[in-house]
Coordinates of N, CA and C in Angstrom, one line a residue:
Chain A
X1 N -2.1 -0.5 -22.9 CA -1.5 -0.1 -21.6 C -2.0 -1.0 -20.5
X2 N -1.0 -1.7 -19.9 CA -1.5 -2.4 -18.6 C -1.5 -1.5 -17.1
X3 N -2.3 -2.3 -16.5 CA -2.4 -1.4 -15.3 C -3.9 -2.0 -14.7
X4 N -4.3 -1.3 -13.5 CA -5.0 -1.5 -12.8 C -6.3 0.0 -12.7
X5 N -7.2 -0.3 -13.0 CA -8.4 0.8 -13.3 C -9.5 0.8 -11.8
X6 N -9.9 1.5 -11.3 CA -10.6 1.4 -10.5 C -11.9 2.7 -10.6
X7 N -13.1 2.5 -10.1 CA -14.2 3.3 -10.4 C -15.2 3.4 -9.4
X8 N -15.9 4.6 -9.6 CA -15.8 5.7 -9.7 C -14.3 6.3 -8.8
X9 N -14.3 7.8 -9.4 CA -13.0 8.4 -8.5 C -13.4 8.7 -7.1
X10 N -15.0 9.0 -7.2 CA -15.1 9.7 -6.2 C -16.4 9.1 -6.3
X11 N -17.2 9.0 -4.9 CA -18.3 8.3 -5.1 C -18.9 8.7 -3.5
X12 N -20.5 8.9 -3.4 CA -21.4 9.6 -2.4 C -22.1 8.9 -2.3
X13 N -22.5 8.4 -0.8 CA -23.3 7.3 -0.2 C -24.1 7.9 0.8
X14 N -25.1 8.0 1.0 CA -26.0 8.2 2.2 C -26.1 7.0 3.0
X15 N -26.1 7.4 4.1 CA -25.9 6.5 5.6 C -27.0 5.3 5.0
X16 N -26.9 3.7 5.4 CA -27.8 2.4 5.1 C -27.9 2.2 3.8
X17 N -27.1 3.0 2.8 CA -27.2 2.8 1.1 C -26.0 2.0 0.9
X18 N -26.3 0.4 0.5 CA -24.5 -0.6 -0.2 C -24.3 0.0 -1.1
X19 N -23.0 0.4 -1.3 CA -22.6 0.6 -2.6 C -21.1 0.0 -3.1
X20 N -21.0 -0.7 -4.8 CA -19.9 -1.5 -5.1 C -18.7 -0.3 -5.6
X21 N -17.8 -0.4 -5.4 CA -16.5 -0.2 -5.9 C -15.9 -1.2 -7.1
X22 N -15.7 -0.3 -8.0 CA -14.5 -1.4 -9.2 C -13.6 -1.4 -9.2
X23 N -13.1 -2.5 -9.5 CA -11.7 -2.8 -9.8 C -11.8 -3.9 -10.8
X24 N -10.8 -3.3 -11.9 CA -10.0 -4.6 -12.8 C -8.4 -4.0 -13.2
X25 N -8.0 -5.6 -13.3 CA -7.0 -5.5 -13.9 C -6.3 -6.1 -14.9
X26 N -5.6 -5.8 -16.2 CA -5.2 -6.3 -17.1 C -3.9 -7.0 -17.5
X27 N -3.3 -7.2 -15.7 CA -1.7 -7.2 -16.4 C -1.7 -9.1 -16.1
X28 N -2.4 -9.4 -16.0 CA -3.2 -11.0 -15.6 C -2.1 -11.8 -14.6
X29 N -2.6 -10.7 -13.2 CA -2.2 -11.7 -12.1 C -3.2 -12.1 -11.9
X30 N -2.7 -13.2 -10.6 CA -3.2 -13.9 -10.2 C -3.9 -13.0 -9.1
X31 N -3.7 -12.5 -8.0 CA -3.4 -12.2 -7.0 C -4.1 -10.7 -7.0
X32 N -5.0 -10.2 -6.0 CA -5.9 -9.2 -6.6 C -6.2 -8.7 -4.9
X33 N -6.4 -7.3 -3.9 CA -6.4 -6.9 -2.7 C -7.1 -6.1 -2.9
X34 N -8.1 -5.4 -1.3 CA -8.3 -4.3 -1.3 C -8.0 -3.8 0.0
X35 N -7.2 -2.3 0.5 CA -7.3 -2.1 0.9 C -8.0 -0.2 1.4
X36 N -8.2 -0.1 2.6 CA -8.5 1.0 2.8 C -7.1 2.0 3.8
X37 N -7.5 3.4 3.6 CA -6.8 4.1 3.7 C -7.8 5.5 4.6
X38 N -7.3 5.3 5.6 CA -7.0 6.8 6.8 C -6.5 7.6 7.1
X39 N -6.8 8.9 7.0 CA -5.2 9.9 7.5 C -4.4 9.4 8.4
X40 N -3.2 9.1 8.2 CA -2.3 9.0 9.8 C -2.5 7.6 10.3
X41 N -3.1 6.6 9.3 CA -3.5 5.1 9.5 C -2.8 4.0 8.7
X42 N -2.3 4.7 7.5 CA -1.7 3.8 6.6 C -2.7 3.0 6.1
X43 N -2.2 2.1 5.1 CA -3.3 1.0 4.7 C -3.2 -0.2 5.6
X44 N -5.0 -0.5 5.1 CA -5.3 -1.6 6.1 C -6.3 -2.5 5.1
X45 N -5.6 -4.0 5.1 CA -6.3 -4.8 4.2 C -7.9 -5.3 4.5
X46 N -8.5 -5.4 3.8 CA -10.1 -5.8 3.8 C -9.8 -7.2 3.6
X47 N -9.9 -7.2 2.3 CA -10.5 -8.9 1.9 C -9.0 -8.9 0.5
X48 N -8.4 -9.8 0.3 CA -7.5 -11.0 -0.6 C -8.0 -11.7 -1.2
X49 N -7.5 -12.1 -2.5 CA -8.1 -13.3 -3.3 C -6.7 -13.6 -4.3
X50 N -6.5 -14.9 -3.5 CA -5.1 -15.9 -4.6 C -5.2 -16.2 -5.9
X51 N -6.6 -16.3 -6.2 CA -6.5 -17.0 -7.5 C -8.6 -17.0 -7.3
X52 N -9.0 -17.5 -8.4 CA -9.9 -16.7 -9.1 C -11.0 -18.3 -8.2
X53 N -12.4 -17.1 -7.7 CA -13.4 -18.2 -6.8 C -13.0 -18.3 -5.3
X54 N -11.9 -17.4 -4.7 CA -11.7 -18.1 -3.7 C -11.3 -16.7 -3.0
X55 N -11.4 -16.2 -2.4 CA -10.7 -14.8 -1.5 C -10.9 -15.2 0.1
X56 N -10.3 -14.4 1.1 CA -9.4 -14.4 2.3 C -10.0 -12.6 3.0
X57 N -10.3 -13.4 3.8 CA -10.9 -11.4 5.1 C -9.3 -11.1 5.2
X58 N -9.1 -9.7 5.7 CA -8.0 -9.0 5.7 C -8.0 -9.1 7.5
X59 N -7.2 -7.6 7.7 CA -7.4 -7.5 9.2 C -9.1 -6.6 9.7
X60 N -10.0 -5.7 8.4 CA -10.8 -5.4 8.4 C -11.7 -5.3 7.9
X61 N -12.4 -6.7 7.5 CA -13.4 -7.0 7.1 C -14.7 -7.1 7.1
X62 N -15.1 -6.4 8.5 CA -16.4 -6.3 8.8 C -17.1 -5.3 8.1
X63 N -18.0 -5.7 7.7 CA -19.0 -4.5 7.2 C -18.7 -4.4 5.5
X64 N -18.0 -5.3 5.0 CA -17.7 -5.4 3.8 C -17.8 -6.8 3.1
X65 N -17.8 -6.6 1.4 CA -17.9 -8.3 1.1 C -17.3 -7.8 -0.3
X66 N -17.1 -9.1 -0.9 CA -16.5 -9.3 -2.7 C -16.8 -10.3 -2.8
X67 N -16.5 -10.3 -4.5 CA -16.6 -11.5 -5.1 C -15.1 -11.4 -6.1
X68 N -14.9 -13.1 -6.9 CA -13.7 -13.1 -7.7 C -14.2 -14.0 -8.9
X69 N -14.9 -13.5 -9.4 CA -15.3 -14.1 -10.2 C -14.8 -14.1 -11.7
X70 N -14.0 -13.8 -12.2 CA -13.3 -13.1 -13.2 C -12.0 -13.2 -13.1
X71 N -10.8 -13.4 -13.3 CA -9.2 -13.4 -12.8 C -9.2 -11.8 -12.9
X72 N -10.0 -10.9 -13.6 CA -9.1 -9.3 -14.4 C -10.1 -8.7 -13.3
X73 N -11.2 -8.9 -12.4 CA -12.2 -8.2 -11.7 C -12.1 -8.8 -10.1
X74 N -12.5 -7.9 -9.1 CA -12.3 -8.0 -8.0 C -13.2 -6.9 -7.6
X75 N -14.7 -6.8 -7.3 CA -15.3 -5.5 -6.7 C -15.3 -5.7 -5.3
X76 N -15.3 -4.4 -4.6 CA -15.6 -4.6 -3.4 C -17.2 -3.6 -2.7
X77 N -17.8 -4.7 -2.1 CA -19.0 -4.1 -2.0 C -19.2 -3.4 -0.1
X78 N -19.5 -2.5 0.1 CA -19.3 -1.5 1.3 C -20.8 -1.6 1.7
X79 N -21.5 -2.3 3.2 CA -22.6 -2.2 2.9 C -23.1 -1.5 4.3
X80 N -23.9 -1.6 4.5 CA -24.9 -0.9 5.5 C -24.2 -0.8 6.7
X81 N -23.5 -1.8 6.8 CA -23.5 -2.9 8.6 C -21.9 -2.0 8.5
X82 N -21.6 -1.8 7.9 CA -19.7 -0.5 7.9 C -20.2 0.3 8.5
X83 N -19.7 0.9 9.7 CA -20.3 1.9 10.4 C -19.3 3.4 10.4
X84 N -18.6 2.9 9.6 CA -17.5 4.7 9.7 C -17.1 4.4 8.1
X85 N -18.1 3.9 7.0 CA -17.4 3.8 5.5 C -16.6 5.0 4.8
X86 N -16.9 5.9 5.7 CA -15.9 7.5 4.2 C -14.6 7.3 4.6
X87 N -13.6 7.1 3.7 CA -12.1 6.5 3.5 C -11.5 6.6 2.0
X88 N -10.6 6.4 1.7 CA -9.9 6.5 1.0 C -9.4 4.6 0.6
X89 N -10.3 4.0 -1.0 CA -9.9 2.6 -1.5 C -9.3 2.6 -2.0
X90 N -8.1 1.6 -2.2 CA -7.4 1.1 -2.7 C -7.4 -0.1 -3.4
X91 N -7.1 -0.7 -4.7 CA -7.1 -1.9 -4.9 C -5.5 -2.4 -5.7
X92 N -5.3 -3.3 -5.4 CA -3.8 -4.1 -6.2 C -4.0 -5.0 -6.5
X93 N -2.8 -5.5 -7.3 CA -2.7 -6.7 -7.8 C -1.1 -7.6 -7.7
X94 N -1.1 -8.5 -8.1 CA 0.7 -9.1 -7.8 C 0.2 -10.3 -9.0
X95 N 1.6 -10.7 -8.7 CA 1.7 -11.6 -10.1 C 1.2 -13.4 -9.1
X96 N 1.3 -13.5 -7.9 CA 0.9 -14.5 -6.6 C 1.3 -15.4 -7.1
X97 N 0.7 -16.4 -7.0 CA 0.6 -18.0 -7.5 C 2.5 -18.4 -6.9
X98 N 2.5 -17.7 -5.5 CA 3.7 -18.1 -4.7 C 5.0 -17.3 -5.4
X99 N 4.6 -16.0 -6.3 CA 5.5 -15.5 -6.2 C 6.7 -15.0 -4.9
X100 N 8.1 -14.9 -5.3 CA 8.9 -14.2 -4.1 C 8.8 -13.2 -4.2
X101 N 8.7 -12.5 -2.6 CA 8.9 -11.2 -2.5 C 7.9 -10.5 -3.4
X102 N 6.7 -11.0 -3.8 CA 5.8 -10.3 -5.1 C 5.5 -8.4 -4.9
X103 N 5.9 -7.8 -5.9 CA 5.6 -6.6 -5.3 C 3.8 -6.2 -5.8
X104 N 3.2 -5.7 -5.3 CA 2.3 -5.1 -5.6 C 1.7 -3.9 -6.3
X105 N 1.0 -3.5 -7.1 CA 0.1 -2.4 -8.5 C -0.8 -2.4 -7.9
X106 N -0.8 -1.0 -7.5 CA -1.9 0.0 -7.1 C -2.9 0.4 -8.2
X107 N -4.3 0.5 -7.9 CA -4.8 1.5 -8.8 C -4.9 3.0 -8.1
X108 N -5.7 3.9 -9.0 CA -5.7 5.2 -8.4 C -6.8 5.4 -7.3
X109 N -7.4 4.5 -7.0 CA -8.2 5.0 -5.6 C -9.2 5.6 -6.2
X110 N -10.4 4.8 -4.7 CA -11.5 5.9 -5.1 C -11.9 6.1 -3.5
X111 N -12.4 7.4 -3.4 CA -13.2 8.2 -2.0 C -14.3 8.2 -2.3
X112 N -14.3 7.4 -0.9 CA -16.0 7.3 -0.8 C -16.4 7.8 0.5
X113 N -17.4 8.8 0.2 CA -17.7 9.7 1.2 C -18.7 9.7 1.6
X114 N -19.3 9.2 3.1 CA -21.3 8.7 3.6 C -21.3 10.0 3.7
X115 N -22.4 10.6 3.1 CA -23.5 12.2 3.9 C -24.3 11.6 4.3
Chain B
X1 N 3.0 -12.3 13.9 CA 2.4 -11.6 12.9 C 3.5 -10.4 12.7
X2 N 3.7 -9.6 12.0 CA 4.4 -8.3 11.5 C 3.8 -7.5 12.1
X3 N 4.3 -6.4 12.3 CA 4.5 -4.9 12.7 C 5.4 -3.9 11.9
X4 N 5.1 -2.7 11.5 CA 5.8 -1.5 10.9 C 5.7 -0.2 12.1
X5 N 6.9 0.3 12.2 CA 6.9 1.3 12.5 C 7.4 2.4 11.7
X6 N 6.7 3.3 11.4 CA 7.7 4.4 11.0 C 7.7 5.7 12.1
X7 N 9.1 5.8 12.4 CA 9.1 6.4 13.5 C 8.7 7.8 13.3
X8 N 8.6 8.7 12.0 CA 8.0 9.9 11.9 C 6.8 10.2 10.9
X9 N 6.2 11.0 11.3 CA 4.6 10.9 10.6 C 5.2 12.1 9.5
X10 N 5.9 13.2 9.8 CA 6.2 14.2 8.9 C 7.4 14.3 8.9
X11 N 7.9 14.7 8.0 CA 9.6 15.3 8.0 C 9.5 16.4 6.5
X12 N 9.8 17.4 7.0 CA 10.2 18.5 6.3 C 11.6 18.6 6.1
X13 N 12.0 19.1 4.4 CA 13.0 19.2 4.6 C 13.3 20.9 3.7
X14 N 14.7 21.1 3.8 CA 14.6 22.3 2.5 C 15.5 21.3 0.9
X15 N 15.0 21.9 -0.1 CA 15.6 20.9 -1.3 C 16.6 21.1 -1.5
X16 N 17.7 20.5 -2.2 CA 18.7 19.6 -1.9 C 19.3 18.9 -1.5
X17 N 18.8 18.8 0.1 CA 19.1 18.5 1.4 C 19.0 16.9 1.3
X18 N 19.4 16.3 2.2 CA 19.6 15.1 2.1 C 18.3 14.3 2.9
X19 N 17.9 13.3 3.3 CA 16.8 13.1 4.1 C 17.5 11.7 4.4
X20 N 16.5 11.3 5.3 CA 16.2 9.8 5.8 C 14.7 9.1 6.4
X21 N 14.2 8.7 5.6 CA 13.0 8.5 6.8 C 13.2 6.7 7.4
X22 N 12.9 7.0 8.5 CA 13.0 5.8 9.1 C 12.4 4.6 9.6
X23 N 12.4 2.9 9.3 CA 11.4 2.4 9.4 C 11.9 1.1 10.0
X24 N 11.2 1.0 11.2 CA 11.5 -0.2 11.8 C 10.7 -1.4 11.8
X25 N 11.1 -2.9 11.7 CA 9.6 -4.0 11.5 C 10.1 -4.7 12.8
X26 N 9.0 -5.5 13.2 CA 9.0 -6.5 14.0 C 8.0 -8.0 13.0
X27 N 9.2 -9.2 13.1 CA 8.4 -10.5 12.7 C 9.4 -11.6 13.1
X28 N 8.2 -12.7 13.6 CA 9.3 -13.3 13.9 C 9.8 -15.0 12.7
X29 N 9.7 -14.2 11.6 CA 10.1 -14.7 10.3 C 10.9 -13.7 9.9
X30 N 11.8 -14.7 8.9 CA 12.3 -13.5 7.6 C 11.5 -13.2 6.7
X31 N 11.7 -11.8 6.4 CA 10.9 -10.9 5.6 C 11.3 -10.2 4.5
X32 N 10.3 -9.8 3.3 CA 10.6 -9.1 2.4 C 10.2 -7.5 3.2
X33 N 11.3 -6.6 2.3 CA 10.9 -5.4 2.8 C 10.7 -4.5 1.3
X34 N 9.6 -3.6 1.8 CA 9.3 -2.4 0.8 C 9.1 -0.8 1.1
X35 N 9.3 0.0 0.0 CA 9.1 1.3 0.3 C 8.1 1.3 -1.2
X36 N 7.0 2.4 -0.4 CA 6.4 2.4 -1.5 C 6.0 4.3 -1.3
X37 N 5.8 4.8 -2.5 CA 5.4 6.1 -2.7 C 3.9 6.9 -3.0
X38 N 3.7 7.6 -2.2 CA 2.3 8.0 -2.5 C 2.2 9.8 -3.0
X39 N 1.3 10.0 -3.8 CA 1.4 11.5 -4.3 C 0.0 11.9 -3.9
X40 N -0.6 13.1 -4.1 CA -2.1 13.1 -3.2 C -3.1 12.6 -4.3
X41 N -3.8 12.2 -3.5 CA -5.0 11.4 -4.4 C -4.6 10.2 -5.8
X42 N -3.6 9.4 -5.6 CA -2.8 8.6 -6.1 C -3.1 7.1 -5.7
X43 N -2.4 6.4 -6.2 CA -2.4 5.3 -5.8 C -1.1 5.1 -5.5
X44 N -0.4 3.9 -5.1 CA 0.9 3.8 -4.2 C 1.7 3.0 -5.3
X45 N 3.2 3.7 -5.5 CA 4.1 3.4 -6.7 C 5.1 2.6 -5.8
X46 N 5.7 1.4 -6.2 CA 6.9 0.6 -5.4 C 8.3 2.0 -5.7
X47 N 8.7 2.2 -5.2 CA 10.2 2.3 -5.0 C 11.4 1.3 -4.8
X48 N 11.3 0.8 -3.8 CA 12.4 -0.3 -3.9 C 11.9 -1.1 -2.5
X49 N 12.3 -2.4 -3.3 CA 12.6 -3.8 -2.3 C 13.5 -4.2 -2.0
X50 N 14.0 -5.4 -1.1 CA 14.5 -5.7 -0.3 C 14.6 -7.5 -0.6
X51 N 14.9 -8.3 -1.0 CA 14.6 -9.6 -0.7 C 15.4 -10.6 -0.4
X52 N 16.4 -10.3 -0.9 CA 17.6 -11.1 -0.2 C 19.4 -10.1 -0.8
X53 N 20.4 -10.7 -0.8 CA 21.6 -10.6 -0.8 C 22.0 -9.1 -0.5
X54 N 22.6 -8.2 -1.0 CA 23.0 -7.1 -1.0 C 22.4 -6.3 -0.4
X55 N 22.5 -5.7 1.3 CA 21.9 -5.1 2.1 C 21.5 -3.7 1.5
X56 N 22.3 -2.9 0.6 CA 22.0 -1.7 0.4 C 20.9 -2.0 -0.9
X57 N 20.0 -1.1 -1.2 CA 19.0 -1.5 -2.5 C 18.7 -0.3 -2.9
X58 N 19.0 -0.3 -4.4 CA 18.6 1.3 -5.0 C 17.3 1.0 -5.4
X59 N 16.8 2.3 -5.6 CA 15.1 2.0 -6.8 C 15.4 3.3 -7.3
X60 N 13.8 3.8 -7.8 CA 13.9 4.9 -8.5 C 13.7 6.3 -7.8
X61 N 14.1 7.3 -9.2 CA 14.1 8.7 -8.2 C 15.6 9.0 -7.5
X62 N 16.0 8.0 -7.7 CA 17.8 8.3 -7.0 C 17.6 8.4 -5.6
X63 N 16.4 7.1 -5.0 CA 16.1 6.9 -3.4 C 17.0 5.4 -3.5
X64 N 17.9 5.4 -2.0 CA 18.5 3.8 -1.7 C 17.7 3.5 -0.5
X65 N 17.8 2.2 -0.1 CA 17.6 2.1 1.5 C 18.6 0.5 1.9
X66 N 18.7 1.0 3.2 CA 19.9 -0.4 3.5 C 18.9 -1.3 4.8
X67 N 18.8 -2.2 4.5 CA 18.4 -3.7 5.8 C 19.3 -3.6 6.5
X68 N 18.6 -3.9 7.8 CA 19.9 -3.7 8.9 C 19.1 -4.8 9.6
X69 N 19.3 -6.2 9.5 CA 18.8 -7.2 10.3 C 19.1 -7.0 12.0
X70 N 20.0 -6.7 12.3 CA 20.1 -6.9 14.2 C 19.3 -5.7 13.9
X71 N 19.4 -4.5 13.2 CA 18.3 -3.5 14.4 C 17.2 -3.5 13.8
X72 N 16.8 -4.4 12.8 CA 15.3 -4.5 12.3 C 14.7 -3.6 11.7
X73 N 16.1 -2.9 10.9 CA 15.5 -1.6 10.0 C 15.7 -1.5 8.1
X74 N 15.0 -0.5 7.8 CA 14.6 -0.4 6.3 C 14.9 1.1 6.2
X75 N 15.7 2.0 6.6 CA 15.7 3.3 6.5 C 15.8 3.6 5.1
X76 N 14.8 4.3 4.1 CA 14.8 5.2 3.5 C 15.7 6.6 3.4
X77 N 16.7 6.7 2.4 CA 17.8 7.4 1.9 C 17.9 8.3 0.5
X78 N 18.1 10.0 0.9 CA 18.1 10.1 -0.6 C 19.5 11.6 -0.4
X79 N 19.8 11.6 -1.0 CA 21.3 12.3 -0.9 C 20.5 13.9 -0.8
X80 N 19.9 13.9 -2.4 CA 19.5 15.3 -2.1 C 18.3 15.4 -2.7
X81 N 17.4 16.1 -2.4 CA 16.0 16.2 -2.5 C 15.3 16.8 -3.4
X82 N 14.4 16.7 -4.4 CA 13.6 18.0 -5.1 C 12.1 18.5 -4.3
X83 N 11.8 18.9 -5.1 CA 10.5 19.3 -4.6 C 8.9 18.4 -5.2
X84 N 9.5 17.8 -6.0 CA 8.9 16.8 -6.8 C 8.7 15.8 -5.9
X85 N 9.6 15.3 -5.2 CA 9.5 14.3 -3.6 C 8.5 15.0 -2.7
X86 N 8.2 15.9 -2.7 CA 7.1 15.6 -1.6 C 5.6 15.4 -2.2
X87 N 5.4 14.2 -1.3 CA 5.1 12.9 -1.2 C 4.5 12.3 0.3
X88 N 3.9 11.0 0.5 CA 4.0 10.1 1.1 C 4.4 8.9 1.2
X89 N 5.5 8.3 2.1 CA 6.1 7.4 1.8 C 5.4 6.0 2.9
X90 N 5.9 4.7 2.4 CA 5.0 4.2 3.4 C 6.1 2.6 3.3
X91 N 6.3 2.7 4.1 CA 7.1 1.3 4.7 C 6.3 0.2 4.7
X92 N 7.0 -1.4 3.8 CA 6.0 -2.2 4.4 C 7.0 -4.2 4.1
X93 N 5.9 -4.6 5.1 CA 6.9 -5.7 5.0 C 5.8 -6.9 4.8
X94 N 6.3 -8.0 4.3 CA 6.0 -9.2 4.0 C 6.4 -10.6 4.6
X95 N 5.7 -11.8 4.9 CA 6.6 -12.7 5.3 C 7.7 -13.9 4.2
X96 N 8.7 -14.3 4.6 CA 9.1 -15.3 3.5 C 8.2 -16.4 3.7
X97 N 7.7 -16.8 2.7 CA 7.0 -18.1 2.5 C 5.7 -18.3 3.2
X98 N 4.7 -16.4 3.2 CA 3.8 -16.7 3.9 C 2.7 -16.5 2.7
X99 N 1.7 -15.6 2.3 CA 0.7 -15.4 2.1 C 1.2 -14.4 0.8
X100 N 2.1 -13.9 1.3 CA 2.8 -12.2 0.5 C 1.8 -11.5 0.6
X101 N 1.0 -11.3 1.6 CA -0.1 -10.2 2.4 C 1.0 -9.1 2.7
X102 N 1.1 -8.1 2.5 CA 1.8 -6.6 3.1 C 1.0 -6.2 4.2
X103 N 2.1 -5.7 5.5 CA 1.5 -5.3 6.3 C 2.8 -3.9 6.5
X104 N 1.6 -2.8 6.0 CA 2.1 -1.2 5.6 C 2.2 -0.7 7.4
X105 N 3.3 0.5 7.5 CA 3.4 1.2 8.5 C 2.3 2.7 8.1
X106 N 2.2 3.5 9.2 CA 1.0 4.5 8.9 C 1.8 5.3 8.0
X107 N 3.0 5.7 7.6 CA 3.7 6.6 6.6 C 3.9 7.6 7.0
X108 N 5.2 8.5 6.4 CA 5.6 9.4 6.5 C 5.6 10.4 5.6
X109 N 5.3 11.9 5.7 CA 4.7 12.7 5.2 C 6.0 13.4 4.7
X110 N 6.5 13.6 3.4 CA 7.9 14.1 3.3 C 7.5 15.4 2.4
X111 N 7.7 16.6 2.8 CA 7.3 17.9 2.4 C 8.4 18.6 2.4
X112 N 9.1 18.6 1.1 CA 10.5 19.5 0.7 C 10.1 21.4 0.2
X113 N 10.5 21.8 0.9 CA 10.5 23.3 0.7 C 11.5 24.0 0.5
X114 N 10.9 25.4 -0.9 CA 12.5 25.6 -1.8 C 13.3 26.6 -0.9

């Protein structure tokens, strides 16, 4: 089954604790996103990566980092210096490498919630 | 840069009923357009795009939507509704020949009641 897997579903962070988010995917794009999600905010991109070694800040990148080290993996790591981290993650994938119009594969999201 | 608007956050409807949700972009490129679907605690499913020739564009679920380049719109169309559609929908657009970054509108909340 191809698709996009993401982990944990749900995940609990106390205030100044980093914590990583997973994401892989098997349908072998190129092209790999994360974004976050607010009630009544729609999604808003973090960080992109075209192709494998190389990723791109979104519109909100602060307080967050990744790596691409893998073409099928893309974590994204939420760290201290995020000052409002409980949200709703998202990650996708596209087939990139200049596709047209590329549509994008969601995984199922994970909530992450600071106490 | 792009902009999405969707001009309503919620729209209730009763099922059968027909709907529209409505979604306007600003860019000053040509653009790919999308509708994409969300269910709760989900991840976001494509419905249908947009990328060139034939202004009207079906996807799935028996949802169309038509490009209207002068008024810079993507409205979302469905003749008649189940209850299985409620959902959140989310408008979004792309540039031609840019990055193929999506830049999503905040979505519309479609809640069909029997």
């Amino acid at each position: 089954d191809g698709g996009i897997t993401q982990s944990p579903k749900y995940l609990f962070r106390k205030e100044g604790q980093n914590v990583t988010l997973s994401c892989e995917q098997n349908l072998n794009h190129d092209a790999m996103y994360w974004y976050r999600q607010d009630p009544g905010q729609g999604l808003r991109l973090i960080y992109y990566s075209q192709i494998v070694n190389d990723f791109q800040k979104g519109d909100i990148a602060e307080g967050y980092s990744v790596s691409r080290e893998k073409k099928e993996s893309f974590p994204l790591t939420v760290t201290s210096a995020q000052k409002n981290p409980t949200a709703f993650y998202l990650c996708a994938s596209s087939m990139g490498a200049g596709a047209r119009g590329d549509t994008q594969y969601f995984g199922p999201g994970t909530r992450l919630t600071v106490l | 840069a792009q902009s999405v608007t969707q001009l309503d956050s919620q729209v209730p409807v009763f099922e059968e009923a027909p709907v529209e949700l409505r979604c306007n972009y600003s860019s000053s490129v040509s653009v790919y357009l999308f509708w994409y679907v969300q269910y709760p605690n989900q991840g976001l499913q494509l419905l249908l795009k947009y990328l060139s020739g034939s202004t009207l564009v079906k996807g799935i679920n028996g949802f169309e939507a038509e490009f209207n380049k002068s008024q810079t719109s993507f409205h979302l169309r469905k003749p008649s509704v189940h209850i299985s559609d409620t959902a959140e929908y989310f408008c979004a657009v792309s540039e031609k020949g840019g990055s193929e970054k999506l830049v999503f509108g905040k979505g519309t909340k479609l809640t069909v009641n029997p």
